[in-house]
Amino acid sequence: MNTIIERINQHHFWNFHGGIHPPEQKTLTSNKPIKQLSLPKQLILPLQQHIGSPGDLLVNVGDKVLKGQPLTKSTNPMTVPIHAPTSGIISDIKKSVIAHPSALSELCVFIDVDFEDTWQPRNICQDFTKLSSEQIVSKIADAGIAGMGGAGFPTHIKVNTKPNIDFLIINAAECEPYITADDLLMCEQSEAIIDGIKILDQLLNPTLILIGIEDNKPKAIKALEHATKNIDKIRICVVPTKYPAGGEKQLIKILTGKEIKSGALPIHSGIIVQNVATCFAISDAVINDIPLIRRVVTVTGQALSNPQNVWALLGTPVSHLLEQTGFTSESPNATPPVIMGGPLMGFTILNELVPIVKTSNCILAPSKKEMPSAFDNNSNEVECIRCGQCAEVCPSQLLPQEMQWSAKAKDHPQLLKLNLFDCIDCGACAYVCPSQIPLVQYYRVAKAEIRQQQQLDIKAEKAKVRFEARKLRLEKEKAEREEKHKKAAAARKATMDKKTADGGTASSAVAAALARVKAKKQAIENNNDAPVADTEEQNDKSQVQAAIARAKAKKLMQKKNEQEQTLPSSDNSKVEQATSPADDKKARIAAAIAKAKAKKNNEQEHSLPSSDDNQVEQVINQTDDKKARIAAAVAKAKAKKNSEKEHSLPSSDNNQAEQAISQADDKKTRIAAAVAKAKAKKNSEKEHSLPSSDDNQAEQATSQADDKKARIAAAVAKAKAKAKVNAKKAQEQKDLLQVSNSDNTSPLKSSNEELE
Ligand code: SF4
Ligand code: SF4
């Protein structure tokens, strides 16, 4: 280590293998200050401008954005955001051709510039030494800084490390012909570059900071020496001009003598390399809060009337740069060749709308005289003569001729064995090839194919991992389902067992329920039967009551008969008592007549109601139909007639008795007449009471006899009853005349005399 530092302090550096000394052609732009270009009308910003992954969009079409506003973001460490280089409107988001040898199209954000160049609010840092390492790294990451020397590796990852760093190497070699962007940047922005280097020193704290710069940049050397004169930790290392001294590994070799082996990184040797343009971007980001939205681009070539370095906003179309630098085509009808990058490491762009990105350091528009091969569409390639010159100049100590055979054969494994990816695309081999074989183009295509295949392999591996994970997940879910089903089955079985254990109760409950239903049904049936029984019982009771009523009625009738029979006997005894003292014939005759009359009336009165009752009952019992109602009406009429007859009978008797009394002069006759009168009155009262019930029954029957026949039958019955009464009256008058004719003395008069 001490030997290395001593050699550095003595400016005794090392040399790397190979290399060439092509014409520099730097004077076209090296003596001109960096030009500030006018704003283009439109900016085209690819989402990915670095090694890594593109970020996620934060804007949509139509959004108004301010200068410095982030357009993408991502939590992926290998992603750096992009920002709006100026204010404007997001006019489109679509795929567009990007700055790449393959002329691939990638997703780009199109911004229509509003020419106001309005900044978003910024936070200027007055003293970055007070910032923590995390804050610095965060600022670098948020600013979207990637290596500006050509590789485009995310800077925040590169500087976010804490191993022991021996050397922080600042790459200021800029060995590519024509390119003077870093040279002019160092001349004009040496203080800002040194601020960036100080920030890196604060982060990495290396043992020594080495600024490697070729000796063909005297103004830049002076500017750096002036800016670092008070910084002991920084060494300005001026190295001989040799292409590609600006290569990372080559510069490490030159300054430290260390060789970074294939597949190894400089950090493994305690070395970190940063480009001077990256240091300037770090300073802008940490101190001025300006993201990476611009860079110095060398626009050169003899096809330009005013080639020079310009401050170009990222996303500026190449056509705009050419216009600003006085592009003139030698052939108006021919498409001028434009190369992005230097003549050795650059590539021809087929569309002048290709934008400037973070890794774009040069736009070369050569004249036909200057670079005839760029205008020659016909390939001058011939077979390799195995001269070996390509291997002699290869700084990576590769076998270019071998790789070109494998590249043509697409033998990727062999290319990997030949360390294809150690090739830095310097183009030195192609530059010296006598067969004019575009070796670098073959390597680039091979690298792209291998990367693509690696991406496919990675995707396939990820898909395989996802498939295996899915398979495991499905198996796990299946096992979980089976376990769940087992548990559910066990739970069901336990429930069934429990139910079985409680089965008696359950069965009993069911049986009880069935029994209740059955009982209820039986009860309903019983209830249905109960009315029948009740009815029967009621019928029985009714029958009993009817029997009792009949018995009472019969008894009453018997009692009535007895009373009626008793009354005539009393009358007879009275008559006998009246006649016995008289001992005369008329009295006895009158008594006999009265007795006979009373007996006859009694019999008649007894027979009539019973007969009428039977008839009415028969009629009522038979009155289910019309004929029955007619019969009932007839019976009623008949009963009514009898009743009227009976009513009229006493009056007739009374008249007859009065006539007998008035005509009887004797006491006996008047007694007999009085007896007859009383008997008649009593019979009248009986007859009057009995027919009333008959009348009610008859009325009920009559009320049902509405037709003509019933009325006719009633009229017939009435006529018969009237005839019967008339016959009876005639018979009684006949009897009275017979008695009066048989004896001159009136029995009634005898009776009256006896009473007096
Ligand atoms: S093989 Fe690669 S590294 Fe070697 S000289 Fe050719 S381009 Fe350069
Ligand atoms: S320089 Fe060209 S011709 Fe010579 S060995 Fe290499 S590839 Fe072949």
PDB file of C-alpha atoms in Angstrom, residues 246-438:
ATOM      1  CA  GLY A 246     -10.663   5.736 -19.393  1.00  0.00           C
ATOM      2  CA  GLY A 247     -11.796   2.171 -18.963  1.00  0.00           C
ATOM      3  CA  GLU A 248     -12.492   1.410 -15.265  1.00  0.00           C
ATOM      4  CA  LYS A 249     -10.235  -1.557 -14.997  1.00  0.00           C
ATOM      5  CA  GLN A 250      -7.642   0.076 -17.183  1.00  0.00           C
ATOM      6  CA  LEU A 251      -7.568   3.218 -15.084  1.00  0.00           C
ATOM      7  CA  ILE A 252      -7.317   1.186 -11.865  1.00  0.00           C
ATOM      8  CA  LYS A 253      -4.418  -0.637 -13.416  1.00  0.00           C
ATOM      9  CA  ILE A 254      -2.757   2.593 -14.465  1.00  0.00           C
ATOM     10  CA  LEU A 255      -3.170   4.354 -11.092  1.00  0.00           C
ATOM     11  CA  THR A 256      -2.770   1.519  -8.610  1.00  0.00           C
ATOM     12  CA  GLY A 257      -1.227  -1.267 -10.574  1.00  0.00           C
ATOM     13  CA  LYS A 258      -4.072  -3.560  -9.472  1.00  0.00           C
ATOM     14  CA  GLU A 259      -5.828  -5.773 -11.948  1.00  0.00           C
ATOM     15  CA  ILE A 260      -9.487  -6.554 -11.442  1.00  0.00           C
ATOM     16  CA  LYS A 261      -9.931 -10.133 -12.539  1.00  0.00           C
ATOM     17  CA  SER A 262     -12.767 -11.412 -14.643  1.00  0.00           C
ATOM     18  CA  GLY A 263     -16.030 -11.449 -12.696  1.00  0.00           C
ATOM     19  CA  ALA A 264     -14.612  -9.357  -9.872  1.00  0.00           C
ATOM     20  CA  LEU A 265     -15.579  -5.827  -8.904  1.00  0.00           C
ATOM     21  CA  PRO A 266     -13.263  -2.968  -7.975  1.00  0.00           C
ATOM     22  CA  ILE A 267     -14.863  -2.755  -4.547  1.00  0.00           C
ATOM     23  CA  HIS A 268     -13.417  -6.202  -3.847  1.00  0.00           C
ATOM     24  CA  SER A 269      -9.986  -4.574  -4.131  1.00  0.00           C
ATOM     25  CA  GLY A 270     -10.950  -1.596  -1.939  1.00  0.00           C
ATOM     26  CA  ILE A 271     -11.412   0.674  -4.924  1.00  0.00           C
ATOM     27  CA  ILE A 272     -14.428   2.694  -6.054  1.00  0.00           C
ATOM     28  CA  VAL A 273     -14.405   4.540  -9.358  1.00  0.00           C
ATOM     29  CA  GLN A 274     -16.656   7.500 -10.164  1.00  0.00           C
ATOM     30  CA  ASN A 275     -16.814   9.671 -13.251  1.00  0.00           C
ATOM     31  CA  VAL A 276     -16.194  13.411 -12.940  1.00  0.00           C
ATOM     32  CA  ALA A 277     -19.631  14.115 -14.452  1.00  0.00           C
ATOM     33  CA  THR A 278     -21.177  11.891 -11.772  1.00  0.00           C
ATOM     34  CA  CYS A 279     -19.330  13.895  -9.090  1.00  0.00           C
ATOM     35  CA  PHE A 280     -20.821  17.062 -10.527  1.00  0.00           C
ATOM     36  CA  ALA A 281     -24.320  15.492 -10.472  1.00  0.00           C
ATOM     37  CA  ILE A 282     -23.825  14.433  -6.837  1.00  0.00           C
ATOM     38  CA  SER A 283     -22.877  17.971  -5.919  1.00  0.00           C
ATOM     39  CA  ASP A 284     -25.917  19.360  -7.702  1.00  0.00           C
ATOM     40  CA  ALA A 285     -28.213  16.848  -6.037  1.00  0.00           C
ATOM     41  CA  VAL A 286     -26.942  17.086  -2.447  1.00  0.00           C
ATOM     42  CA  ILE A 287     -26.240  20.807  -2.292  1.00  0.00           C
ATOM     43  CA  ASN A 288     -28.584  22.404  -4.815  1.00  0.00           C
ATOM     44  CA  ASP A 289     -31.358  19.824  -4.718  1.00  0.00           C
ATOM     45  CA  ILE A 290     -31.198  19.459  -8.480  1.00  0.00           C
ATOM     46  CA  PRO A 291     -31.911  15.977  -9.806  1.00  0.00           C
ATOM     47  CA  LEU A 292     -30.112  14.594 -12.797  1.00  0.00           C
ATOM     48  CA  ILE A 293     -31.991  16.371 -15.554  1.00  0.00           C
ATOM     49  CA  ARG A 294     -29.148  17.658 -17.680  1.00  0.00           C
ATOM     50  CA  ARG A 295     -25.647  16.830 -18.738  1.00  0.00           C
ATOM     51  CA  VAL A 296     -22.828  18.107 -20.919  1.00  0.00           C
ATOM     52  CA  VAL A 297     -22.922  16.533 -24.387  1.00  0.00           C
ATOM     53  CA  THR A 298     -20.203  16.889 -26.967  1.00  0.00           C
ATOM     54  CA  VAL A 299     -21.899  17.585 -30.280  1.00  0.00           C
ATOM     55  CA  THR A 300     -19.111  17.274 -32.761  1.00  0.00           C
ATOM     56  CA  GLY A 301     -18.118  16.186 -36.207  1.00  0.00           C
ATOM     57  CA  GLN A 302     -17.176  17.898 -39.379  1.00  0.00           C
ATOM     58  CA  ALA A 303     -20.787  17.770 -40.525  1.00  0.00           C
ATOM     59  CA  LEU A 304     -21.560  20.458 -37.970  1.00  0.00           C
ATOM     60  CA  SER A 305     -20.844  24.096 -38.573  1.00  0.00           C
ATOM     61  CA  ASN A 306     -20.526  24.806 -34.875  1.00  0.00           C
ATOM     62  CA  PRO A 307     -19.557  21.694 -32.969  1.00  0.00           C
ATOM     63  CA  GLN A 308     -19.257  22.219 -29.252  1.00  0.00           C
ATOM     64  CA  ASN A 309     -20.214  21.001 -25.834  1.00  0.00           C
ATOM     65  CA  VAL A 310     -23.741  21.859 -24.784  1.00  0.00           C
ATOM     66  CA  TRP A 311     -25.864  21.649 -21.711  1.00  0.00           C
ATOM     67  CA  ALA A 312     -28.521  19.284 -22.905  1.00  0.00           C
ATOM     68  CA  LEU A 313     -31.667  18.465 -20.995  1.00  0.00           C
ATOM     69  CA  LEU A 314     -32.283  14.772 -20.719  1.00  0.00           C
ATOM     70  CA  GLY A 315     -34.858  13.811 -23.289  1.00  0.00           C
ATOM     71  CA  THR A 316     -33.684  16.345 -25.822  1.00  0.00           C
ATOM     72  CA  PRO A 317     -33.971  14.832 -29.282  1.00  0.00           C
ATOM     73  CA  VAL A 318     -30.698  14.492 -31.147  1.00  0.00           C
ATOM     74  CA  SER A 319     -32.198  16.451 -34.008  1.00  0.00           C
ATOM     75  CA  HIS A 320     -32.491  19.471 -31.731  1.00  0.00           C
ATOM     76  CA  LEU A 321     -28.834  19.244 -30.803  1.00  0.00           C
ATOM     77  CA  LEU A 322     -27.867  18.998 -34.437  1.00  0.00           C
ATOM     78  CA  GLU A 323     -29.943  22.017 -35.289  1.00  0.00           C
ATOM     79  CA  GLN A 324     -28.375  24.021 -32.464  1.00  0.00           C
ATOM     80  CA  THR A 325     -24.897  23.157 -33.618  1.00  0.00           C
ATOM     81  CA  GLY A 326     -25.384  23.908 -37.306  1.00  0.00           C
ATOM     82  CA  PHE A 327     -25.820  20.472 -38.827  1.00  0.00           C
ATOM     83  CA  THR A 328     -25.352  20.577 -42.611  1.00  0.00           C
ATOM     84  CA  SER A 329     -25.796  17.524 -44.762  1.00  0.00           C
ATOM     85  CA  GLU A 330     -23.355  17.069 -47.581  1.00  0.00           C
ATOM     86  CA  SER A 331     -26.051  15.376 -49.566  1.00  0.00           C
ATOM     87  CA  PRO A 332     -29.523  16.891 -49.151  1.00  0.00           C
ATOM     88  CA  ASN A 333     -31.232  13.712 -50.296  1.00  0.00           C
ATOM     89  CA  ALA A 334     -29.161  11.371 -48.201  1.00  0.00           C
ATOM     90  CA  THR A 335     -29.728  10.480 -44.594  1.00  0.00           C
ATOM     91  CA  PRO A 336     -26.709  11.690 -42.684  1.00  0.00           C
ATOM     92  CA  PRO A 337     -25.137   9.171 -40.339  1.00  0.00           C
ATOM     93  CA  VAL A 338     -25.241  10.191 -36.676  1.00  0.00           C
ATOM     94  CA  ILE A 339     -23.284   8.333 -34.058  1.00  0.00           C
ATOM     95  CA  MET A 340     -24.161   8.392 -30.376  1.00  0.00           C
ATOM     96  CA  GLY A 341     -20.919   8.136 -28.430  1.00  0.00           C
ATOM     97  CA  GLY A 342     -17.364   8.255 -29.709  1.00  0.00           C
ATOM     98  CA  PRO A 343     -16.146   6.855 -32.979  1.00  0.00           C
ATOM     99  CA  LEU A 344     -14.830   3.712 -31.248  1.00  0.00           C
ATOM    100  CA  MET A 345     -17.435   2.917 -28.647  1.00  0.00           C
ATOM    101  CA  GLY A 346     -20.452   4.686 -30.117  1.00  0.00           C
ATOM    102  CA  PHE A 347     -23.232   3.317 -32.334  1.00  0.00           C
ATOM    103  CA  THR A 348     -25.149   4.726 -35.214  1.00  0.00           C
ATOM    104  CA  ILE A 349     -28.635   5.953 -34.491  1.00  0.00           C
ATOM    105  CA  LEU A 350     -31.270   5.494 -37.150  1.00  0.00           C
ATOM    106  CA  ASN A 351     -33.743   8.052 -35.840  1.00  0.00           C
ATOM    107  CA  GLU A 352     -32.868  11.580 -34.994  1.00  0.00           C
ATOM    108  CA  LEU A 353     -35.706  11.625 -32.474  1.00  0.00           C
ATOM    109  CA  VAL A 354     -33.580   9.436 -30.221  1.00  0.00           C
ATOM    110  CA  PRO A 355     -33.258  11.413 -27.011  1.00  0.00           C
ATOM    111  CA  ILE A 356     -30.278  12.258 -24.860  1.00  0.00           C
ATOM    112  CA  VAL A 357     -30.142  10.042 -21.761  1.00  0.00           C
ATOM    113  CA  LYS A 358     -28.045   9.931 -18.621  1.00  0.00           C
ATOM    114  CA  THR A 359     -25.244   8.012 -20.306  1.00  0.00           C
ATOM    115  CA  SER A 360     -25.098  10.064 -23.504  1.00  0.00           C
ATOM    116  CA  ASN A 361     -21.851  11.993 -23.663  1.00  0.00           C
ATOM    117  CA  CYS A 362     -21.383  12.598 -27.371  1.00  0.00           C
ATOM    118  CA  ILE A 363     -23.240  13.069 -30.646  1.00  0.00           C
ATOM    119  CA  LEU A 364     -20.966  12.651 -33.598  1.00  0.00           C
ATOM    120  CA  ALA A 365     -22.026  13.815 -37.006  1.00  0.00           C
ATOM    121  CA  PRO A 366     -19.005  13.068 -39.199  1.00  0.00           C
ATOM    122  CA  SER A 367     -18.518  14.183 -42.750  1.00  0.00           C
ATOM    123  CA  LYS A 368     -18.099  11.669 -45.555  1.00  0.00           C
ATOM    124  CA  LYS A 369     -14.546  12.781 -45.943  1.00  0.00           C
ATOM    125  CA  GLU A 370     -13.935  12.522 -42.269  1.00  0.00           C
ATOM    126  CA  MET A 371     -15.385   9.027 -41.748  1.00  0.00           C
ATOM    127  CA  PRO A 372     -16.116   7.325 -45.116  1.00  0.00           C
ATOM    128  CA  SER A 373     -17.011   4.011 -43.475  1.00  0.00           C
ATOM    129  CA  ALA A 374     -20.007   5.647 -41.792  1.00  0.00           C
ATOM    130  CA  PHE A 375     -21.502   6.412 -45.213  1.00  0.00           C
ATOM    131  CA  ASP A 376     -20.616   3.075 -46.778  1.00  0.00           C
ATOM    132  CA  ASN A 377     -23.632   0.854 -46.532  1.00  0.00           C
ATOM    133  CA  ASN A 378     -21.816  -2.029 -48.225  1.00  0.00           C
ATOM    134  CA  SER A 379     -19.858  -4.230 -45.855  1.00  0.00           C
ATOM    135  CA  ASN A 380     -16.123  -4.422 -46.534  1.00  0.00           C
ATOM    136  CA  GLU A 381     -15.696  -7.304 -44.159  1.00  0.00           C
ATOM    137  CA  VAL A 382     -13.453 -10.181 -45.240  1.00  0.00           C
ATOM    138  CA  GLU A 383     -12.418 -13.380 -43.598  1.00  0.00           C
ATOM    139  CA  CYS A 384     -10.173 -13.231 -40.553  1.00  0.00           C
ATOM    140  CA  ILE A 385      -6.586 -13.769 -41.510  1.00  0.00           C
ATOM    141  CA  ARG A 386      -5.675 -14.659 -37.924  1.00  0.00           C
ATOM    142  CA  CYS A 387      -3.113 -11.879 -37.817  1.00  0.00           C
ATOM    143  CA  GLY A 388      -3.653 -11.545 -34.086  1.00  0.00           C
ATOM    144  CA  GLN A 389      -3.516  -7.788 -34.018  1.00  0.00           C
ATOM    145  CA  CYS A 390      -6.891  -7.619 -32.285  1.00  0.00           C
ATOM    146  CA  ALA A 391      -5.609  -9.662 -29.393  1.00  0.00           C
ATOM    147  CA  GLU A 392      -2.544  -7.465 -29.088  1.00  0.00           C
ATOM    148  CA  VAL A 393      -4.577  -4.305 -28.626  1.00  0.00           C
ATOM    149  CA  CYS A 394      -7.330  -5.719 -26.448  1.00  0.00           C
ATOM    150  CA  PRO A 395      -7.062  -3.972 -23.082  1.00  0.00           C
ATOM    151  CA  SER A 396      -9.038  -6.777 -21.443  1.00  0.00           C
ATOM    152  CA  GLN A 397      -6.533  -9.332 -22.667  1.00  0.00           C
ATOM    153  CA  LEU A 398      -9.193 -11.281 -24.572  1.00  0.00           C
ATOM    154  CA  LEU A 399      -9.070 -13.261 -27.799  1.00  0.00           C
ATOM    155  CA  PRO A 400     -11.184 -11.159 -30.123  1.00  0.00           C
ATOM    156  CA  GLN A 401     -10.779 -13.367 -33.141  1.00  0.00           C
ATOM    157  CA  GLU A 402     -11.897 -16.443 -31.218  1.00  0.00           C
ATOM    158  CA  MET A 403     -14.895 -14.630 -29.866  1.00  0.00           C
ATOM    159  CA  GLN A 404     -15.939 -13.479 -33.301  1.00  0.00           C
ATOM    160  CA  TRP A 405     -16.040 -17.099 -34.533  1.00  0.00           C
ATOM    161  CA  SER A 406     -18.170 -18.139 -31.585  1.00  0.00           C
ATOM    162  CA  ALA A 407     -20.356 -15.075 -31.986  1.00  0.00           C
ATOM    163  CA  LYS A 408     -21.030 -15.906 -35.616  1.00  0.00           C
ATOM    164  CA  ALA A 409     -21.793 -19.486 -34.620  1.00  0.00           C
ATOM    165  CA  LYS A 410     -23.945 -18.273 -31.712  1.00  0.00           C
ATOM    166  CA  ASP A 411     -21.975 -20.528 -29.452  1.00  0.00           C
ATOM    167  CA  HIS A 412     -22.886 -18.781 -26.284  1.00  0.00           C
ATOM    168  CA  PRO A 413     -21.257 -21.192 -23.863  1.00  0.00           C
ATOM    169  CA  GLN A 414     -18.002 -20.802 -25.683  1.00  0.00           C
ATOM    170  CA  LEU A 415     -18.352 -17.037 -25.598  1.00  0.00           C
ATOM    171  CA  LEU A 416     -18.850 -17.205 -21.850  1.00  0.00           C
ATOM    172  CA  LYS A 417     -15.728 -19.330 -21.551  1.00  0.00           C
ATOM    173  CA  LEU A 418     -13.879 -16.679 -23.523  1.00  0.00           C
ATOM    174  CA  ASN A 419     -15.025 -14.058 -20.981  1.00  0.00           C
ATOM    175  CA  LEU A 420     -17.070 -12.178 -23.468  1.00  0.00           C
ATOM    176  CA  PHE A 421     -18.439  -9.933 -20.714  1.00  0.00           C
ATOM    177  CA  ASP A 422     -14.951  -8.697 -19.844  1.00  0.00           C
ATOM    178  CA  CYS A 423     -14.997  -6.919 -23.151  1.00  0.00           C
ATOM    179  CA  ILE A 424     -15.498  -3.187 -22.614  1.00  0.00           C
ATOM    180  CA  ASP A 425     -16.564  -2.568 -26.186  1.00  0.00           C
ATOM    181  CA  CYS A 426     -13.612  -0.316 -26.644  1.00  0.00           C
ATOM    182  CA  GLY A 427     -13.410  -1.214 -30.312  1.00  0.00           C
ATOM    183  CA  ALA A 428      -9.633  -1.298 -30.329  1.00  0.00           C
ATOM    184  CA  CYS A 429      -9.672  -4.751 -31.917  1.00  0.00           C
ATOM    185  CA  ALA A 430     -11.949  -3.608 -34.714  1.00  0.00           C
ATOM    186  CA  TYR A 431      -9.854  -0.491 -35.133  1.00  0.00           C
ATOM    187  CA  VAL A 432      -6.776  -2.550 -35.915  1.00  0.00           C
ATOM    188  CA  CYS A 433      -8.407  -5.430 -37.766  1.00  0.00           C
ATOM    189  CA  PRO A 434      -7.044  -5.540 -41.361  1.00  0.00           C
ATOM    190  CA  SER A 435     -10.020  -7.604 -42.439  1.00  0.00           C
ATOM    191  CA  GLN A 436     -12.329  -4.748 -41.442  1.00  0.00           C
ATOM    192  CA  ILE A 437     -14.379  -7.098 -39.329  1.00  0.00           C
ATOM    193  CA  PRO A 438     -16.824  -5.182 -37.125  1.00  0.00           C
TER     194      PRO A 438
END
